[in-house]
XYZ file of C-alpha atoms in Angstrom:
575
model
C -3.210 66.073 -8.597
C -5.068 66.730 -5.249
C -6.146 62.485 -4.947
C -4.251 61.796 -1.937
C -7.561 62.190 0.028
C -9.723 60.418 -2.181
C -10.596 57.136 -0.086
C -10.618 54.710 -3.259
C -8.120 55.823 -4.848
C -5.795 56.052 -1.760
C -7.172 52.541 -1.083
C -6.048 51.540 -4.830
C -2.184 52.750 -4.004
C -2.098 51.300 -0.072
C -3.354 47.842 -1.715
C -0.815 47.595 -3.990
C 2.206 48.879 -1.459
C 0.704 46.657 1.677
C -0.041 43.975 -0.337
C 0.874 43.568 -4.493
C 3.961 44.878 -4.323
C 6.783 42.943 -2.063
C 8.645 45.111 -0.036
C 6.875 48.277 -0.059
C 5.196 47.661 3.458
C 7.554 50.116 5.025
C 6.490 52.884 2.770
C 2.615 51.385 3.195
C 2.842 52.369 6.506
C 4.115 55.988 6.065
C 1.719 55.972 3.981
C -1.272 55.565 6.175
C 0.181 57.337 8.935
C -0.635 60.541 6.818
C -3.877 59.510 5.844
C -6.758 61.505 7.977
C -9.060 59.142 9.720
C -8.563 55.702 8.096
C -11.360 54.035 8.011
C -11.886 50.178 8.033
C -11.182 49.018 5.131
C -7.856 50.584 5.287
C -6.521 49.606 8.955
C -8.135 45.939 7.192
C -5.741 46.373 3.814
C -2.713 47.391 6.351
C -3.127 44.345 8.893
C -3.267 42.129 5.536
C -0.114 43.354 4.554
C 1.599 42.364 7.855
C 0.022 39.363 8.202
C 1.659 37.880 4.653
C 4.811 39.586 5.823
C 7.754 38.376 7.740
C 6.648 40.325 10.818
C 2.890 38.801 11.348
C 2.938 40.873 14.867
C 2.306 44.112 13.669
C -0.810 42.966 12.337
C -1.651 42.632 16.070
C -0.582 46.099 17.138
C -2.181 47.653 14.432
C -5.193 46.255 15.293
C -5.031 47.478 19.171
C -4.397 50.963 17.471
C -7.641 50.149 15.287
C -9.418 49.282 18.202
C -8.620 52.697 20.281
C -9.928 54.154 17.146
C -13.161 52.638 17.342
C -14.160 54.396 20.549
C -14.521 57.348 18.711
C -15.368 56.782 14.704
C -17.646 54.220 14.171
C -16.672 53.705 10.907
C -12.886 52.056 12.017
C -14.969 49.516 14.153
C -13.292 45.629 13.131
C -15.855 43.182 11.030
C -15.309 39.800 10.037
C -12.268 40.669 7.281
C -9.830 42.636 10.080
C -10.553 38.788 12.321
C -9.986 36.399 9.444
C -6.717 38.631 8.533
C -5.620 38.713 12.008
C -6.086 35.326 12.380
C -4.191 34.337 9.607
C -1.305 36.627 11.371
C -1.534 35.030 14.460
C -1.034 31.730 13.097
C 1.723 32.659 11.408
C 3.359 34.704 14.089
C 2.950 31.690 16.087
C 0.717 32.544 18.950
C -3.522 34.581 19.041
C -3.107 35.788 23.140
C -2.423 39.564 21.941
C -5.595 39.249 19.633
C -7.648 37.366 21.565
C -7.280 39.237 24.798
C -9.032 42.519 23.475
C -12.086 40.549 22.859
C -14.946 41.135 25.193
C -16.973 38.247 24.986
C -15.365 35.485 22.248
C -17.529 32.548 21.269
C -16.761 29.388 20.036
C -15.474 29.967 16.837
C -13.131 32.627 18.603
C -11.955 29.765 20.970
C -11.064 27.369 18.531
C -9.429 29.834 16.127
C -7.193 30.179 19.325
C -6.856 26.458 20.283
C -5.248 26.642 16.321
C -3.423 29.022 16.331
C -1.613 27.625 19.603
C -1.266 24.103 17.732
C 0.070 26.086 14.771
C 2.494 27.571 16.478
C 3.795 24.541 18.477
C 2.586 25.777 21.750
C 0.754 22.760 22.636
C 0.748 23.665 26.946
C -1.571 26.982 25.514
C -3.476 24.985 23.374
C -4.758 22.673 26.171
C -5.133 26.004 28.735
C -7.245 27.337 26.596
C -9.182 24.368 25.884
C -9.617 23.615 29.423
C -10.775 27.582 30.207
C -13.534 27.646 27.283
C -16.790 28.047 28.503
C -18.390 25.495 26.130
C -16.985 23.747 23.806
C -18.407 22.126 20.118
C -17.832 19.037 18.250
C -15.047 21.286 16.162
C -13.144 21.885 19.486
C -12.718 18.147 20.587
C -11.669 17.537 17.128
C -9.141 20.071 16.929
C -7.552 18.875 19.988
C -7.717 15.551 18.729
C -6.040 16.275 15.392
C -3.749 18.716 17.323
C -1.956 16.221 19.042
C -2.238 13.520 15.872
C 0.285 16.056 14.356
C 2.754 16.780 17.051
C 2.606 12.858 17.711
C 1.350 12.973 21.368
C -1.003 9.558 21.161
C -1.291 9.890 25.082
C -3.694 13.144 24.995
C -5.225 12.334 21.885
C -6.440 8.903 23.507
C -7.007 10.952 27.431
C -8.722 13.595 24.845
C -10.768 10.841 23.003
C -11.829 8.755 26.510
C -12.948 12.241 27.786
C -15.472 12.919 25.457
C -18.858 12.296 26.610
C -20.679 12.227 23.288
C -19.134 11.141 20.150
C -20.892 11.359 16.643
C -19.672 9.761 13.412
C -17.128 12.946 12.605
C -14.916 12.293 15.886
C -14.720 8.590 15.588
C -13.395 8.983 11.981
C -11.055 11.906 13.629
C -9.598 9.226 16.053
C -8.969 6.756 13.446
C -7.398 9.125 11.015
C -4.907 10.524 14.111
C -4.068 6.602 15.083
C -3.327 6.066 11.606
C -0.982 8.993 10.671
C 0.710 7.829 13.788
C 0.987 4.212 12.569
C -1.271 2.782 15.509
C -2.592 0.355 13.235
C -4.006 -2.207 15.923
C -5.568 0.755 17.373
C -7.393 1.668 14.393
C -8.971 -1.747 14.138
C -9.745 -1.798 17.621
C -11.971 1.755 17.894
C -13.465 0.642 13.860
C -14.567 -2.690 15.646
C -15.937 -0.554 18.769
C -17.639 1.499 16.138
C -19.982 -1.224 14.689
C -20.481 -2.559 18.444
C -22.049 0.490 19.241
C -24.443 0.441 16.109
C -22.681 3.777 14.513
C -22.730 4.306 10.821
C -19.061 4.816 9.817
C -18.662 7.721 7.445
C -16.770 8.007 4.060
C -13.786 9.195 6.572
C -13.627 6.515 8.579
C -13.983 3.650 6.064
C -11.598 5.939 3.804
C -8.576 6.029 7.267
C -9.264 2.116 7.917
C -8.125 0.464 4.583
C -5.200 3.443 4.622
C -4.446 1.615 7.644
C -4.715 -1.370 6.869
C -2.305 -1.118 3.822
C 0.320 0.926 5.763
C 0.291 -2.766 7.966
C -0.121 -5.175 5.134
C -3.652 -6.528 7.114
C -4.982 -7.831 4.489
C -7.571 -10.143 6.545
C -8.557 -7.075 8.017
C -9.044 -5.444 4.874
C -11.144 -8.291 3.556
C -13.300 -7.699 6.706
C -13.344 -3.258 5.820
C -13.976 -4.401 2.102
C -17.121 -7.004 3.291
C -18.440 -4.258 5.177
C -18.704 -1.689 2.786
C -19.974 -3.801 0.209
C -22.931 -4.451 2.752
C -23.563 -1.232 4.351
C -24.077 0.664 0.554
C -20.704 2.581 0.074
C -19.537 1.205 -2.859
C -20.506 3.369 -5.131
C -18.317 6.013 -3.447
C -15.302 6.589 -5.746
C -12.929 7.038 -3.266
C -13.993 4.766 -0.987
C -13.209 2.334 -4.175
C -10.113 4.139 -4.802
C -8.957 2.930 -1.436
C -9.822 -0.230 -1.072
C -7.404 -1.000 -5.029
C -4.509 0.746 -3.015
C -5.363 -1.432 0.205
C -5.290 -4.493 -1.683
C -2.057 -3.560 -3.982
C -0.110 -2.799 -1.002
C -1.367 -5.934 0.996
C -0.225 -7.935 -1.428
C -3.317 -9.013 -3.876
C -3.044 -7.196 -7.074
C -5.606 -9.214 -8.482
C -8.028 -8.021 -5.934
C -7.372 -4.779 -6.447
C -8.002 -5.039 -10.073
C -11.527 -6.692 -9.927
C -12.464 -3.598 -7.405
C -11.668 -1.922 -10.228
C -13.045 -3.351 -12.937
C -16.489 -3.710 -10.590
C -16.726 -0.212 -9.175
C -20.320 0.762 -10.213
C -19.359 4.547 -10.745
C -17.303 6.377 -12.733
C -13.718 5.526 -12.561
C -11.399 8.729 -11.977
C -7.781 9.262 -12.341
C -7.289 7.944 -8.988
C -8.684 5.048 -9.965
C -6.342 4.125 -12.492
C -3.300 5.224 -11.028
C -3.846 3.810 -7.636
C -3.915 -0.145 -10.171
C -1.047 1.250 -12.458
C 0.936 1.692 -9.029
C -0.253 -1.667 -7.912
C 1.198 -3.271 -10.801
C 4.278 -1.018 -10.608
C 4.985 -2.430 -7.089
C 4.392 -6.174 -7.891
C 6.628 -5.355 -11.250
C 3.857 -6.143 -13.298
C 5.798 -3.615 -15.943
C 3.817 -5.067 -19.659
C 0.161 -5.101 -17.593
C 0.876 -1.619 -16.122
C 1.249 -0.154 -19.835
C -1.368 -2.048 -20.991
C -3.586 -0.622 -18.540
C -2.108 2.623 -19.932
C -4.050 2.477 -22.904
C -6.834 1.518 -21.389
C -7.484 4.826 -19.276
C -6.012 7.433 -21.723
C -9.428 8.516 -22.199
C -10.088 9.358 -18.529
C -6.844 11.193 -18.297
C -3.371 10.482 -17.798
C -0.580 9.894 -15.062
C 2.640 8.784 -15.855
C 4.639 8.643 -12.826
C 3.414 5.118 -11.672
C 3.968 3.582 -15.373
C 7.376 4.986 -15.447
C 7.751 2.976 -12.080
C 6.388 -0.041 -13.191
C 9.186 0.043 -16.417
C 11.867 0.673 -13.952
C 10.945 -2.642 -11.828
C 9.985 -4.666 -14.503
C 13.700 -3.922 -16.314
C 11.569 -2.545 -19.347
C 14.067 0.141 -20.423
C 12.909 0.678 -24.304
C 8.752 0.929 -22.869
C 9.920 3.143 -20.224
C 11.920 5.826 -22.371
C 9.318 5.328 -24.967
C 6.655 6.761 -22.191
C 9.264 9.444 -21.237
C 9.572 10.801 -24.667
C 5.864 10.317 -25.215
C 4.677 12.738 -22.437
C 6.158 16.305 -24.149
C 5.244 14.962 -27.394
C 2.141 13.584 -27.968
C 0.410 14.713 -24.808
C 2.112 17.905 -24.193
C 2.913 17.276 -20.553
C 6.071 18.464 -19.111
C 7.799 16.234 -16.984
C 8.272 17.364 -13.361
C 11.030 16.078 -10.939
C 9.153 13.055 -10.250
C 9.007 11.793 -13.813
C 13.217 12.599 -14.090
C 13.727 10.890 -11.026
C 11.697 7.639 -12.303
C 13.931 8.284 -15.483
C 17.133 8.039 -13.406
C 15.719 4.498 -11.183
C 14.946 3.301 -14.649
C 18.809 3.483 -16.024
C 20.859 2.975 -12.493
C 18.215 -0.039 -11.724
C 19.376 -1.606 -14.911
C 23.141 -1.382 -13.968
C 23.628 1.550 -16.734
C 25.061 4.234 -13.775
C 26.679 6.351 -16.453
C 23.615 7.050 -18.427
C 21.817 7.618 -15.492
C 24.365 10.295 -14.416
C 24.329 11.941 -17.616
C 20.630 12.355 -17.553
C 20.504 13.786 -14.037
C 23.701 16.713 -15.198
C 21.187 17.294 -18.446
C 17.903 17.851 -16.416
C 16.279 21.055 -17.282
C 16.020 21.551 -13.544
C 17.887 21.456 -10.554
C 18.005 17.853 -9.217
C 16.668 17.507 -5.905
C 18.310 15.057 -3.015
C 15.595 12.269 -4.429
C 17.135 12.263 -7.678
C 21.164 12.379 -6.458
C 19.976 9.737 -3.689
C 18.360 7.570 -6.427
C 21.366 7.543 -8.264
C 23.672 7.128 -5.035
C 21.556 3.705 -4.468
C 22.022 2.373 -8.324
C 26.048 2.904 -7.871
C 25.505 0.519 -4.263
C 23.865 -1.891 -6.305
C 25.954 -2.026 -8.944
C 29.258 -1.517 -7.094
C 30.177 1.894 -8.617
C 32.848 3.289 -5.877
C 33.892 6.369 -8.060
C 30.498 7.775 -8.996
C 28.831 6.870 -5.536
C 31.937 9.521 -3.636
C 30.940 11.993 -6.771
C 27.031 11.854 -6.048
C 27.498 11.712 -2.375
C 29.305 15.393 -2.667
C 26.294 16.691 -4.618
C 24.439 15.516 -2.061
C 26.832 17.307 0.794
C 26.448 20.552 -0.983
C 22.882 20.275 -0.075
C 23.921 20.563 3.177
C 21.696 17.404 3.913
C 22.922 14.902 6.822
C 20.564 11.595 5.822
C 21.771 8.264 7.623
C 20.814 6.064 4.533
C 23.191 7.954 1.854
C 26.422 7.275 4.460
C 24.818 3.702 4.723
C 24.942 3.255 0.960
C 28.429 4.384 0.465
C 29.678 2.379 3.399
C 27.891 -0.550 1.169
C 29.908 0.588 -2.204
C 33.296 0.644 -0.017
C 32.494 -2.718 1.471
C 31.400 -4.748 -1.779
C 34.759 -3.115 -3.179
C 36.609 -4.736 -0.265
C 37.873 -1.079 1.294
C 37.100 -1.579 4.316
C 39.347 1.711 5.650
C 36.927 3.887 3.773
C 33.880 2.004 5.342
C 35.799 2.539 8.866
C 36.095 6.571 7.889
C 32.108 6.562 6.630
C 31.108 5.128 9.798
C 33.428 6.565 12.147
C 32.150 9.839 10.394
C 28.282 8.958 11.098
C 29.441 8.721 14.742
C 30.845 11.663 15.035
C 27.943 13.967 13.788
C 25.386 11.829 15.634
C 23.685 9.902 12.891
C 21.911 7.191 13.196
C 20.781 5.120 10.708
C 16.831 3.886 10.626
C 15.972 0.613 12.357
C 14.626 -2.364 10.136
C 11.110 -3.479 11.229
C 8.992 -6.228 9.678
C 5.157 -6.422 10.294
C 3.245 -9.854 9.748
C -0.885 -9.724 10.573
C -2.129 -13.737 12.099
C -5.351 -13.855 12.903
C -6.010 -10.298 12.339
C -3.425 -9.173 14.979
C 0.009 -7.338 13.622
C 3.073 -8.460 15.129
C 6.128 -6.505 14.837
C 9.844 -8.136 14.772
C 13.224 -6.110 15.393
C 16.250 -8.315 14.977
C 18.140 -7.926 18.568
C 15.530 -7.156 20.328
C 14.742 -7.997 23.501
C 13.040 -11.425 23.629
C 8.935 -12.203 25.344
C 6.837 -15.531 24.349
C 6.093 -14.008 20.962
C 9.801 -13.560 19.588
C 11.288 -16.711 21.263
C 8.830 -18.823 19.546
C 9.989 -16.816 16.245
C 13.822 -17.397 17.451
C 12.726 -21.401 18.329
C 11.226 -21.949 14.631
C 13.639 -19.791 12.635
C 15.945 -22.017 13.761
C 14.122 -25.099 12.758
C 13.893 -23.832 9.434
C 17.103 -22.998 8.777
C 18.535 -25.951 9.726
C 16.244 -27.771 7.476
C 17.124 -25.472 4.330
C 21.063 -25.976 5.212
C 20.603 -29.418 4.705
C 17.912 -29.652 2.131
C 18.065 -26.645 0.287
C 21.723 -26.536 0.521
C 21.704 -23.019 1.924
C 25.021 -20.768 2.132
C 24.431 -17.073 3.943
C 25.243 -14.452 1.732
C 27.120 -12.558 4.580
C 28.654 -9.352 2.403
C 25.956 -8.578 0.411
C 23.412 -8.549 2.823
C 24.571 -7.134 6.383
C 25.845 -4.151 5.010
C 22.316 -2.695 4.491
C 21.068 0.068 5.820
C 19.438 -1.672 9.068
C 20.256 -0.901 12.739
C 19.356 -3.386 14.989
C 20.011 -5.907 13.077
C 23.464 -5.361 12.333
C 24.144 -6.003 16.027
C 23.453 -9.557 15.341
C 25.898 -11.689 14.422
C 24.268 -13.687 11.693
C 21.875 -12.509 8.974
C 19.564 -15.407 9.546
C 18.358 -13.303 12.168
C 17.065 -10.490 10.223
C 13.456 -9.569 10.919
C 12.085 -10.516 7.540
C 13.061 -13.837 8.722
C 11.446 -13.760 12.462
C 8.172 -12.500 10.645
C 7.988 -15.329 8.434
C 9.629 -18.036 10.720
C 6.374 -16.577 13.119
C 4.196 -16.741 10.097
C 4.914 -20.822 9.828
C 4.141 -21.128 12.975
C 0.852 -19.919 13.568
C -0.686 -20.093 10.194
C -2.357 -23.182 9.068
C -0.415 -24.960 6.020
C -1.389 -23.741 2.975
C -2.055 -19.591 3.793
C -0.173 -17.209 2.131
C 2.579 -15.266 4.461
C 2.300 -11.510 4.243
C 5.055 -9.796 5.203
C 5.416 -5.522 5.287
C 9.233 -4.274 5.690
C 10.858 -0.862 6.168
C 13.288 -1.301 4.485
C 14.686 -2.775 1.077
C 15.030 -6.754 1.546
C 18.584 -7.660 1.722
C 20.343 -10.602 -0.838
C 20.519 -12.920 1.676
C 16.728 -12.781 3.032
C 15.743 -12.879 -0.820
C 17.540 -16.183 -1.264
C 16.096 -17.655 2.085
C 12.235 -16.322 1.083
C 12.755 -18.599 -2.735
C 14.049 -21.553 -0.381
C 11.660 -22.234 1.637
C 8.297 -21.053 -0.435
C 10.190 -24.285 -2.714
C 11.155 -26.064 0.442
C 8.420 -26.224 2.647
C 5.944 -25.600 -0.800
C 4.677 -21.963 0.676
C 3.270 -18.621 -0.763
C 5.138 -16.066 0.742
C 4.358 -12.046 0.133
C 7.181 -9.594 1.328
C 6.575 -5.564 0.802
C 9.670 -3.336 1.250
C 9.966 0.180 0.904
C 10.111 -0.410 -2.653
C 8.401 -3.229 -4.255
C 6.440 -6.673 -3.625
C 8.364 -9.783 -3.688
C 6.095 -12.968 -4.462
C 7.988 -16.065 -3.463
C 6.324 -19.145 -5.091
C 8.100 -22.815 -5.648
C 11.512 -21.281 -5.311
C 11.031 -17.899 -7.234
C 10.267 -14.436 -6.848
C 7.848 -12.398 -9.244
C 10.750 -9.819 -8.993
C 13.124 -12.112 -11.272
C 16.059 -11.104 -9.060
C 15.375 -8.127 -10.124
C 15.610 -5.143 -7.847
């Protein structure tokens, strides 16, 4: 039809081949090749293709070609579109040198679009070359150094980069605290938020959003109390997700009931965050009835039903839980996503039902994920199942997944069962391919310091006067508490270091607390945060000596709260 030369029209078709259409860049490119002088909108439309395309780099040499091109025709010179595609390409092809050499005179923006890129692409040697070579350098380029190095976990140049900084305004300090936190440098984070008020600086919504993150990450909940003090003082209450943080801080610390007044005092509008943040509170502290109670309450406001579903599944409330389930696709027209099936699945293999829960997962309308066959691989250790735990741990080898915890869990199932030649071929197995399984770590905060045990580890003044009173007390629960270890059902977890102890009344749950005792005055509740799921025989211990020695103790594992209280636990030996 003689339109091959019309610019919009031949714009319309290279669109569509370099970008709508998958596939088609090949015959984009012919395409444009037989154009007569492109101009640049389509060298722009070209390098947009290949930068969404598996080979981001000829972005970059179709942009050097652009750039010969604007010598002579004005109209192919590169604005602000051909940068922010070739940017994007760069990024994705892993490195910006190529682009960023053919400019004559970059400015800041250019610089730190580089520094990104590098970061991006993993190349953290170019990333601190070019840092070093810029000419000048912004508030953005410290903090994309210092969030740089946050994410490729190198806390040595993002506390060099941090001490080098001459002037620092609100937005870095909250950039510091949010890179110590992702990294789990919780006494850190304390440390610069204290150095922040010394200094008279007005944390932002950032900041006092990271600190009560960290905080519940460590279980500091006298820290918290201090965070929580100090926003109701300085006027940020009335930020919603300021709130919204401080009910998660004080669910995962341990004090449901303070994170439900937050809620029930925040002077602004409650969101969705707002009610699932409590609803997950509850959930963890298997506060199953309250959690659907609360339910009701915030239907109005909008709905989330992963957390309820959660609570049900700890609380053992199987009838209220399905009843949820079924209520999502028919009264509220949701459709479940993996997240509600794999609550689903927790809710039947918690309760011992192993078969149901395997029937539900071979119904699912969509392909079960390693969560969901791992769920179910943990319900068959708890229960003992030794012929479904071998068939869901070859669903999970067909994912071609290698996870140290779902070898741990079937070494459990052999042991319980007494076949100790299959545990001996599991572990002997785990050796061979290199796997190792996750150390156990427990976290206690006195006197608004953390202190971190690791059964085995090697002893300093802190953990021999943990070693000195564990002792004490477990002499003293022998005889008065008439304690018994439960050896089989306990060392067998998937722990590390403390399997190359002996005796389970070494396990670091047991150092924290034993610590806990004694340095806290008589009467304060112990807090304890865990990595991993509490074993049988640290449960029993934790009921013995809250009724023992008459103390509040608080234990979080990777799952759940356990409230120990005049020898019993809000769990209901129940998890």
């Amino acid at each position: 039809m003689g339109l091959f030369s019309d610019p919009y029209i031949f714009g319309k078709l290279l669109h569509h081949c370099s970008v709508t259409i998958s596939d088609f860049l090949d015959y984009a490119t012919r395409l444009f090749l037989h154009y007569p002088n492109p101009n640049v909108f389509l060298y722009n439309t070209l390098i947009r293709g290949f930068s969404e395309s598996p080979r981001p780099q000829n972005s970059i040499t179709t942009f050097i070609e652009m750039r010969r091109e604007s010598s002579l025709f004005s109209s192919v010179a590169p604005d602000s579109f051909t940068f922010a595609f070739l940017l994007k390409a760069a990024a994705n092809y892993g490195t910006l040198m190529p682009v960023f050499d053919e400019m004559l005179e970059p400015n800041v923006v250019a610089w730190n679009a580089a520094v990104t890129a590098c970061f991006r692409g993993g190349d953290l040697e170019s990333s601190e070359r070019l840092f070093e070579s810029m000419p000048f350098k912004d508030s953005t380029s410290w903090n994309l150094m210092l969030a740089g190095y946050a994410k490729a976990g190198e806390m040595e140049m993002v506390r060099k980069v941090f001490s080098e900084m001459e002037v620092k305004d609100d937005v870095l300090w909250s950039s510091m605290i949010t890179a110590l936190t992702q990294n789990g440098c919780f006494d850190e984070v304390f440390s610069v938020f204290m150095d922040l008020q010394r200094l008279g600086l007005r944390p932002n919504e950032v900041s006092l959003t990271g600190v009560p993150s960290a905080c519940a990450q460590a279980g500091a909940f006298e820290f918290g109390r201090v965070v929580h003090g100090f926003v109701e003082k300085s006027g940020f209450s009335w930020i919603i997700q300021v709130n919204n943080t401080l009910i998660d801080m004080y669910s995962k610390c341990g004090n449901v009931s303070m994170a439900r007044l937050v809620l029930e005092t925040m002077p602004a509008m409650k969101n969705i965050v707002s009610w699932t943040s409590m609803i997950a509170g509850l959930a963890m502290h298997g506060h199953g009835e309250e959690a659907i109670q609360l339910l009701h309450e915030m239907e109005e406001s909008g709905i989330t039903f992963v957390p309820v579903l959660y609570a049900c599944s700890h609380a053992g409330l199987i009838e209220q839980g399905h009843e949820c389930f079924s209520k999502m696709k028919k009264v509220y027209k949701i459709e479940p996503s993996i997240e509600h099936y794999g609550c689903m699945v927790d809710l039947y293999g918690r309760a011992g039902d192993v078969r149901k829960a395997y029937k539900f997962v071979c119904q699912m309308p969509v392909p079960p994920n390693d969560i969901i066959w791992r769920t179910l691989l943990g319900a068959c250790s708890i229960h003992g199942n030794v012929e479904l735990a071998e068939q869901v741990k070859e669903r999970l080898s067909e994912l071609c997944l290698t996870d140290s915890g779902d070898y741990v869990l079937l070494s459990n199932v052999y042991a319980v069962a007494g076949k100790w030649n299959n545990v001996e071929t599991v572990r002997r197995s785990m050796t061979n391919q290199r796997i190792k399984k996750t150390p156990g770590w427990s976290m206690i905060e006195v006197d608004k310091i953390m202190y971190s045990f690791v059964a085995g580890e090697k002893q300093n003044n802190i953990t021999k006067e943990a070693y000195d009173k564990l002792r004490e007390i477990m002499l003293k629960l022998k005889v008065e508490g008439g304690y018994v270890p439960e050896v089989v059902g306990s060392v067998l977890h998937d722990v590390e270091d403390e399997e190359k102890e002996d005796s389970v009344t070494k396990h670091s749950e047991k150092l924290a607390v034993a610590f806990g005792m004694a340095r806290l005055c008589k009467g304060r509740v112990i807090r304890i945060v865990k990595n991993l799921r509490i074993c049988r025989d640290c449960h029993t211990v934790m009921k013995l000596i809250s009724k023992v020695y008459q103390s509040e103790i608080v234990v979080r594992d990777r799952s759940r709260f356990h409230s120990f209280k005049d020898g019993s636990c809000s769990c209901r030996d129940y998890w």
